[in-house]
RNA sequence: GCCCCCUUAGCUCAGAGGAUAGAGCAACUGCCUUCUAAGCAGUUGGCCGCAGGUUCGAAUCCUGCAGGGGGCGCCA
């Protein structure tokens, strides 16, 4: 059978190809006089909910009817217009078959239904030909070039460097990581960045706590400051400091010791953050220091820049950013206190100046918890004040995670010390279950996560369902190899795949591209968890209906092995994007 | 008071202006001589918070209202 050798991993999405074919069919119909001349309006190609309505449907005839009527044409019945378009599509498909084309025709049939929908069914031959193409695409399957050439940054987590991250931060981590993944899949050059807030008061209180714990190790009764961190983990950090420098800080005066402690404490807490995030498979390309903005004078530089543009004002001894001049902001914001010390916003202005002006990212996504929503309009104002298009900065807000244990909500607080960390939850439910759970809902929904239930219902967790399917595929490969029927990777005639469950599986696999595109569109990857479940379910239906390993039909077995490999390709791809492992046995 | 988000099956949630609103869990009924039954098939379950509007068509867009959550600091 003809193999689509020329197809690259990023071939045009089916939906877009259909749209193109429909458009040219309309134009052909207009040329032949079947349709009156009119400007082709915006129309949709979408996936019908009902399977009987085909693989795709289009409302082109309905929206064209209005346009035709407006153009004064006699033909304005949507169903009649649909018929004219369908005729042209059928004609085009029939004539494109020959001419030595390596591409099988995409469209199998077109039907007219309801008020004038065009219901399109993909051709079996085309579907069969996609199986080797999917396998060939491998880890790149589902990629597109939609964002090719663009430099993106996703800044996420960015929890204060004062100790382990609480569970709510896990949502930020999985969301940012998955988002960065789909942006990369869409062709963008993506940097994952963690903004380290080592320049503010929280870090200062952390250092003072660390100092107190350190001194306590040597029997000196230094009290933990009132705003310090009482969690016992700081004792562990203090022991690491002692391991590193011994009693060198004990004899120093307090101020000098704190200065010396700054890089030590920073390194210790960052190592802890990195390790903890690493346990969930989340890794950053860059850890950006807030303090460095001050050390390099960038805060002053960007404030001077705003001042020169007339965006600042001195009032009541403080320096204000005139945010109220911008939409969504009802008041000005202090950037330098009357005490002379800059506010957090001053650092943030410099930080974003750095992101866009110095480092030149085309787009930046900041993943923030919803309690920072007041900061969103402010940052848009900052962008405008810096003379940049505010659309280049995208703030992705996600709502909170309510952790429930023993029927009661667990309050998360580093200060109180009854910390529930990411590691705690990874220990309890596992990284994979946590990823799936936190990524199966939209960012704006509140998640109530019952730890007891998660443990008790381990087997009912959808993530296991999906992983089980993958393990099942691997098991089939072993079985096939053991029986000497077919080895994965041997050439096969995928035209033998004609069973409805086989073709349904190919269809579902091919949907991944659109799912990734949709996630990029919305900058929210939660549709991918649902897709993963659907893909697994579709595979299981195929598994039920079609025996893969059959010594009496080696050719068919080989073709089905290839289909399994294609399914595996898609499963691994979507699980990888979600930060979930694909175990070979369970 | 002003601003933002949410409200869909008993529960947790999807739903991209399209046709008869979907999954999972829970409940009930079947299916292992079989490549993983950690699976599959089926049944039950809905004034899509309420009321208007926009249009060929609204869970989806607009307005108002109710309920829930969050934000409005010379905090970060």
mmCIF file with all atom_site columns, C-alpha atoms in Angstrom, chain A residues 332-456:
data_model
loop_
_atom_site.group_PDB
_atom_site.id
_atom_site.type_symbol
_atom_site.label_atom_id
_atom_site.label_alt_id
_atom_site.label_comp_id
_atom_site.label_asym_id
_atom_site.label_entity_id
_atom_site.label_seq_id
_atom_site.pdbx_PDB_ins_code
_atom_site.Cartn_x
_atom_site.Cartn_y
_atom_site.Cartn_z
_atom_site.occupancy
_atom_site.B_iso_or_equiv
_atom_site.pdbx_formal_charge
_atom_site.auth_seq_id
_atom_site.auth_comp_id
_atom_site.auth_asym_id
_atom_site.auth_atom_id
_atom_site.pdbx_PDB_model_num
ATOM 1   C CA . UNK A 1 332 ? -2.070  54.130 42.385 1.00 0.00 ? 332 UNK A CA 1
ATOM 2   C CA . UNK A 1 333 ? 0.551   51.794 43.821 1.00 0.00 ? 333 UNK A CA 1
ATOM 3   C CA . UNK A 1 334 ? 3.531   52.518 46.000 1.00 0.00 ? 334 UNK A CA 1
ATOM 4   C CA . UNK A 1 335 ? 6.812   51.381 44.500 1.00 0.00 ? 335 UNK A CA 1
ATOM 5   C CA . UNK A 1 336 ? 9.184   52.994 47.012 1.00 0.00 ? 336 UNK A CA 1
ATOM 6   C CA . UNK A 1 337 ? 8.038   53.349 50.603 1.00 0.00 ? 337 UNK A CA 1
ATOM 7   C CA . UNK A 1 338 ? 8.564   56.525 52.577 1.00 0.00 ? 338 UNK A CA 1
ATOM 8   C CA . UNK A 1 339 ? 11.236  54.544 54.403 1.00 0.00 ? 339 UNK A CA 1
ATOM 9   C CA . UNK A 1 340 ? 13.132  54.357 51.136 1.00 0.00 ? 340 UNK A CA 1
ATOM 10  C CA . UNK A 1 341 ? 12.755  50.633 50.660 1.00 0.00 ? 341 UNK A CA 1
ATOM 11  C CA . UNK A 1 342 ? 11.175  49.416 47.426 1.00 0.00 ? 342 UNK A CA 1
ATOM 12  C CA . UNK A 1 343 ? 7.958   47.369 47.467 1.00 0.00 ? 343 UNK A CA 1
ATOM 13  C CA . UNK A 1 344 ? 7.408   43.966 45.918 1.00 0.00 ? 344 UNK A CA 1
ATOM 14  C CA . UNK A 1 345 ? 5.853   45.682 42.918 1.00 0.00 ? 345 UNK A CA 1
ATOM 15  C CA . UNK A 1 346 ? 9.095   47.569 42.266 1.00 0.00 ? 346 UNK A CA 1
ATOM 16  C CA . UNK A 1 347 ? 10.891  44.257 41.977 1.00 0.00 ? 347 UNK A CA 1
ATOM 17  C CA . UNK A 1 348 ? 8.144   42.864 39.778 1.00 0.00 ? 348 UNK A CA 1
ATOM 18  C CA . UNK A 1 349 ? 8.393   45.828 37.427 1.00 0.00 ? 349 UNK A CA 1
ATOM 19  C CA . UNK A 1 350 ? 12.110  45.265 37.085 1.00 0.00 ? 350 UNK A CA 1
ATOM 20  C CA . UNK A 1 351 ? 11.545  41.520 36.689 1.00 0.00 ? 351 UNK A CA 1
ATOM 21  C CA . UNK A 1 352 ? 9.164   41.965 33.777 1.00 0.00 ? 352 UNK A CA 1
ATOM 22  C CA . UNK A 1 353 ? 11.332  44.640 32.254 1.00 0.00 ? 353 UNK A CA 1
ATOM 23  C CA . UNK A 1 354 ? 14.052  42.020 32.335 1.00 0.00 ? 354 UNK A CA 1
ATOM 24  C CA . UNK A 1 355 ? 11.845  39.331 30.824 1.00 0.00 ? 355 UNK A CA 1
ATOM 25  C CA . UNK A 1 356 ? 10.683  41.370 27.864 1.00 0.00 ? 356 UNK A CA 1
ATOM 26  C CA . UNK A 1 357 ? 13.312  44.011 27.223 1.00 0.00 ? 357 UNK A CA 1
ATOM 27  C CA . UNK A 1 358 ? 16.529  42.338 28.288 1.00 0.00 ? 358 UNK A CA 1
ATOM 28  C CA . UNK A 1 359 ? 15.739  38.702 27.566 1.00 0.00 ? 359 UNK A CA 1
ATOM 29  C CA . UNK A 1 360 ? 13.314  39.376 24.726 1.00 0.00 ? 360 UNK A CA 1
ATOM 30  C CA . UNK A 1 361 ? 10.631  36.763 25.257 1.00 0.00 ? 361 UNK A CA 1
ATOM 31  C CA . UNK A 1 362 ? 7.778   37.080 22.811 1.00 0.00 ? 362 UNK A CA 1
ATOM 32  C CA . UNK A 1 363 ? 5.267   35.842 25.353 1.00 0.00 ? 363 UNK A CA 1
ATOM 33  C CA . UNK A 1 364 ? 5.405   35.173 29.043 1.00 0.00 ? 364 UNK A CA 1
ATOM 34  C CA . UNK A 1 365 ? 2.938   33.142 31.053 1.00 0.00 ? 365 UNK A CA 1
ATOM 35  C CA . UNK A 1 366 ? 2.858   33.669 34.805 1.00 0.00 ? 366 UNK A CA 1
ATOM 36  C CA . UNK A 1 367 ? 1.022   30.966 36.719 1.00 0.00 ? 367 UNK A CA 1
ATOM 37  C CA . UNK A 1 368 ? -0.488  32.470 39.838 1.00 0.00 ? 368 UNK A CA 1
ATOM 38  C CA . UNK A 1 369 ? -2.872  31.377 42.546 1.00 0.00 ? 369 UNK A CA 1
ATOM 39  C CA . UNK A 1 370 ? -6.212  33.147 42.390 1.00 0.00 ? 370 UNK A CA 1
ATOM 40  C CA . UNK A 1 371 ? -5.480  35.220 45.493 1.00 0.00 ? 371 UNK A CA 1
ATOM 41  C CA . UNK A 1 372 ? -3.093  37.236 43.336 1.00 0.00 ? 372 UNK A CA 1
ATOM 42  C CA . UNK A 1 373 ? -5.879  38.294 40.992 1.00 0.00 ? 373 UNK A CA 1
ATOM 43  C CA . UNK A 1 374 ? -5.645  41.896 42.170 1.00 0.00 ? 374 UNK A CA 1
ATOM 44  C CA . UNK A 1 375 ? -2.152  41.927 40.744 1.00 0.00 ? 375 UNK A CA 1
ATOM 45  C CA . UNK A 1 376 ? -3.292  41.036 37.224 1.00 0.00 ? 376 UNK A CA 1
ATOM 46  C CA . UNK A 1 377 ? -4.632  44.418 36.129 1.00 0.00 ? 377 UNK A CA 1
ATOM 47  C CA . UNK A 1 378 ? -1.669  46.042 37.846 1.00 0.00 ? 378 UNK A CA 1
ATOM 48  C CA . UNK A 1 379 ? 0.804   44.060 35.757 1.00 0.00 ? 379 UNK A CA 1
ATOM 49  C CA . UNK A 1 380 ? -1.109  44.904 32.598 1.00 0.00 ? 380 UNK A CA 1
ATOM 50  C CA . UNK A 1 381 ? -0.745  48.546 33.593 1.00 0.00 ? 381 UNK A CA 1
ATOM 51  C CA . UNK A 1 382 ? 2.974   48.020 34.175 1.00 0.00 ? 382 UNK A CA 1
ATOM 52  C CA . UNK A 1 383 ? 3.290   46.528 30.692 1.00 0.00 ? 383 UNK A CA 1
ATOM 53  C CA . UNK A 1 384 ? 1.592   49.523 29.118 1.00 0.00 ? 384 UNK A CA 1
ATOM 54  C CA . UNK A 1 385 ? 3.619   51.929 31.218 1.00 0.00 ? 385 UNK A CA 1
ATOM 55  C CA . UNK A 1 386 ? 6.796   50.229 30.008 1.00 0.00 ? 386 UNK A CA 1
ATOM 56  C CA . UNK A 1 387 ? 5.524   50.741 26.467 1.00 0.00 ? 387 UNK A CA 1
ATOM 57  C CA . UNK A 1 388 ? 4.847   47.076 25.763 1.00 0.00 ? 388 UNK A CA 1
ATOM 58  C CA . UNK A 1 389 ? 1.842   45.236 24.427 1.00 0.00 ? 389 UNK A CA 1
ATOM 59  C CA . UNK A 1 390 ? 0.072   43.892 27.530 1.00 0.00 ? 390 UNK A CA 1
ATOM 60  C CA . UNK A 1 391 ? -1.055  40.818 25.580 1.00 0.00 ? 391 UNK A CA 1
ATOM 61  C CA . UNK A 1 392 ? 2.514   39.562 25.658 1.00 0.00 ? 392 UNK A CA 1
ATOM 62  C CA . UNK A 1 393 ? 2.088   38.885 29.364 1.00 0.00 ? 393 UNK A CA 1
ATOM 63  C CA . UNK A 1 394 ? -0.461  36.219 30.157 1.00 0.00 ? 394 UNK A CA 1
ATOM 64  C CA . UNK A 1 395 ? -1.440  35.636 33.740 1.00 0.00 ? 395 UNK A CA 1
ATOM 65  C CA . UNK A 1 396 ? -2.877  32.185 34.272 1.00 0.00 ? 396 UNK A CA 1
ATOM 66  C CA . UNK A 1 397 ? -4.854  32.111 37.495 1.00 0.00 ? 397 UNK A CA 1
ATOM 67  C CA . UNK A 1 398 ? -5.755  28.868 39.139 1.00 0.00 ? 398 UNK A CA 1
ATOM 68  C CA . UNK A 1 399 ? -8.027  28.415 42.100 1.00 0.00 ? 399 UNK A CA 1
ATOM 69  C CA . UNK A 1 400 ? -7.093  26.881 45.388 1.00 0.00 ? 400 UNK A CA 1
ATOM 70  C CA . UNK A 1 401 ? -6.792  23.293 46.425 1.00 0.00 ? 401 UNK A CA 1
ATOM 71  C CA . UNK A 1 402 ? -8.661  22.328 49.543 1.00 0.00 ? 402 UNK A CA 1
ATOM 72  C CA . UNK A 1 403 ? -6.997  19.413 51.167 1.00 0.00 ? 403 UNK A CA 1
ATOM 73  C CA . UNK A 1 404 ? -9.353  17.257 53.189 1.00 0.00 ? 404 UNK A CA 1
ATOM 74  C CA . UNK A 1 405 ? -8.220  14.654 55.680 1.00 0.00 ? 405 UNK A CA 1
ATOM 75  C CA . UNK A 1 406 ? -10.374 12.817 58.220 1.00 0.00 ? 406 UNK A CA 1
ATOM 76  C CA . UNK A 1 407 ? -13.350 14.746 56.916 1.00 0.00 ? 407 UNK A CA 1
ATOM 77  C CA . UNK A 1 408 ? -11.792 18.059 57.819 1.00 0.00 ? 408 UNK A CA 1
ATOM 78  C CA . UNK A 1 409 ? -10.071 20.644 55.735 1.00 0.00 ? 409 UNK A CA 1
ATOM 79  C CA . UNK A 1 410 ? -6.361  20.805 56.417 1.00 0.00 ? 410 UNK A CA 1
ATOM 80  C CA . UNK A 1 411 ? -5.209  24.350 56.807 1.00 0.00 ? 411 UNK A CA 1
ATOM 81  C CA . UNK A 1 412 ? -1.890  24.914 55.187 1.00 0.00 ? 412 UNK A CA 1
ATOM 82  C CA . UNK A 1 413 ? 0.525   27.161 56.938 1.00 0.00 ? 413 UNK A CA 1
ATOM 83  C CA . UNK A 1 414 ? 4.271   27.238 57.031 1.00 0.00 ? 414 UNK A CA 1
ATOM 84  C CA . UNK A 1 415 ? 4.184   29.446 60.053 1.00 0.00 ? 415 UNK A CA 1
ATOM 85  C CA . UNK A 1 416 ? 2.150   27.107 62.187 1.00 0.00 ? 416 UNK A CA 1
ATOM 86  C CA . UNK A 1 417 ? 4.423   24.233 61.348 1.00 0.00 ? 417 UNK A CA 1
ATOM 87  C CA . UNK A 1 418 ? 1.660   21.684 60.629 1.00 0.00 ? 418 UNK A CA 1
ATOM 88  C CA . UNK A 1 419 ? 2.837   21.699 57.102 1.00 0.00 ? 419 UNK A CA 1
ATOM 89  C CA . UNK A 1 420 ? 1.358   19.435 54.469 1.00 0.00 ? 420 UNK A CA 1
ATOM 90  C CA . UNK A 1 421 ? 3.913   19.477 51.704 1.00 0.00 ? 421 UNK A CA 1
ATOM 91  C CA . UNK A 1 422 ? 4.010   18.299 48.139 1.00 0.00 ? 422 UNK A CA 1
ATOM 92  C CA . UNK A 1 423 ? 6.237   15.479 49.334 1.00 0.00 ? 423 UNK A CA 1
ATOM 93  C CA . UNK A 1 424 ? 3.662   14.438 51.911 1.00 0.00 ? 424 UNK A CA 1
ATOM 94  C CA . UNK A 1 425 ? 1.039   14.067 49.218 1.00 0.00 ? 425 UNK A CA 1
ATOM 95  C CA . UNK A 1 426 ? 3.409   12.366 46.794 1.00 0.00 ? 426 UNK A CA 1
ATOM 96  C CA . UNK A 1 427 ? 4.185   9.886  49.551 1.00 0.00 ? 427 UNK A CA 1
ATOM 97  C CA . UNK A 1 428 ? 0.511   9.294  50.128 1.00 0.00 ? 428 UNK A CA 1
ATOM 98  C CA . UNK A 1 429 ? -1.039  9.110  46.652 1.00 0.00 ? 429 UNK A CA 1
ATOM 99  C CA . UNK A 1 430 ? 1.933   9.124  44.303 1.00 0.00 ? 430 UNK A CA 1
ATOM 100 C CA . UNK A 1 431 ? 3.115   11.633 41.750 1.00 0.00 ? 431 UNK A CA 1
ATOM 101 C CA . UNK A 1 432 ? 1.090   10.205 38.890 1.00 0.00 ? 432 UNK A CA 1
ATOM 102 C CA . UNK A 1 433 ? -2.245  10.260 40.720 1.00 0.00 ? 433 UNK A CA 1
ATOM 103 C CA . UNK A 1 434 ? -1.521  13.776 41.905 1.00 0.00 ? 434 UNK A CA 1
ATOM 104 C CA . UNK A 1 435 ? -0.778  15.005 38.386 1.00 0.00 ? 435 UNK A CA 1
ATOM 105 C CA . UNK A 1 436 ? -3.876  13.463 36.941 1.00 0.00 ? 436 UNK A CA 1
ATOM 106 C CA . UNK A 1 437 ? -6.091  14.684 39.735 1.00 0.00 ? 437 UNK A CA 1
ATOM 107 C CA . UNK A 1 438 ? -4.849  18.249 39.639 1.00 0.00 ? 438 UNK A CA 1
ATOM 108 C CA . UNK A 1 439 ? -4.904  18.405 35.845 1.00 0.00 ? 439 UNK A CA 1
ATOM 109 C CA . UNK A 1 440 ? -8.357  16.975 35.315 1.00 0.00 ? 440 UNK A CA 1
ATOM 110 C CA . UNK A 1 441 ? -10.134 20.185 36.223 1.00 0.00 ? 441 UNK A CA 1
ATOM 111 C CA . UNK A 1 442 ? -10.066 23.619 34.734 1.00 0.00 ? 442 UNK A CA 1
ATOM 112 C CA . UNK A 1 443 ? -7.730  26.131 36.402 1.00 0.00 ? 443 UNK A CA 1
ATOM 113 C CA . UNK A 1 444 ? -10.616 28.271 37.634 1.00 0.00 ? 444 UNK A CA 1
ATOM 114 C CA . UNK A 1 445 ? -12.345 25.486 39.522 1.00 0.00 ? 445 UNK A CA 1
ATOM 115 C CA . UNK A 1 446 ? -11.781 24.896 43.208 1.00 0.00 ? 446 UNK A CA 1
ATOM 116 C CA . UNK A 1 447 ? -10.418 21.437 43.837 1.00 0.00 ? 447 UNK A CA 1
ATOM 117 C CA . UNK A 1 448 ? -11.414 19.569 46.931 1.00 0.00 ? 448 UNK A CA 1
ATOM 118 C CA . UNK A 1 449 ? -8.979  16.776 47.366 1.00 0.00 ? 449 UNK A CA 1
ATOM 119 C CA . UNK A 1 450 ? -9.811  14.168 49.964 1.00 0.00 ? 450 UNK A CA 1
ATOM 120 C CA . UNK A 1 451 ? -6.624  12.359 50.858 1.00 0.00 ? 451 UNK A CA 1
ATOM 121 C CA . UNK A 1 452 ? -8.386  9.482  52.573 1.00 0.00 ? 452 UNK A CA 1
ATOM 122 C CA . UNK A 1 453 ? -10.585 8.932  49.552 1.00 0.00 ? 453 UNK A CA 1
ATOM 123 C CA . UNK A 1 454 ? -7.623  9.127  47.195 1.00 0.00 ? 454 UNK A CA 1
ATOM 124 C CA . UNK A 1 455 ? -5.883  6.389  49.103 1.00 0.00 ? 455 UNK A CA 1
ATOM 125 C CA . UNK A 1 456 ? -8.997  4.283  49.537 1.00 0.00 ? 456 UNK A CA 1
#
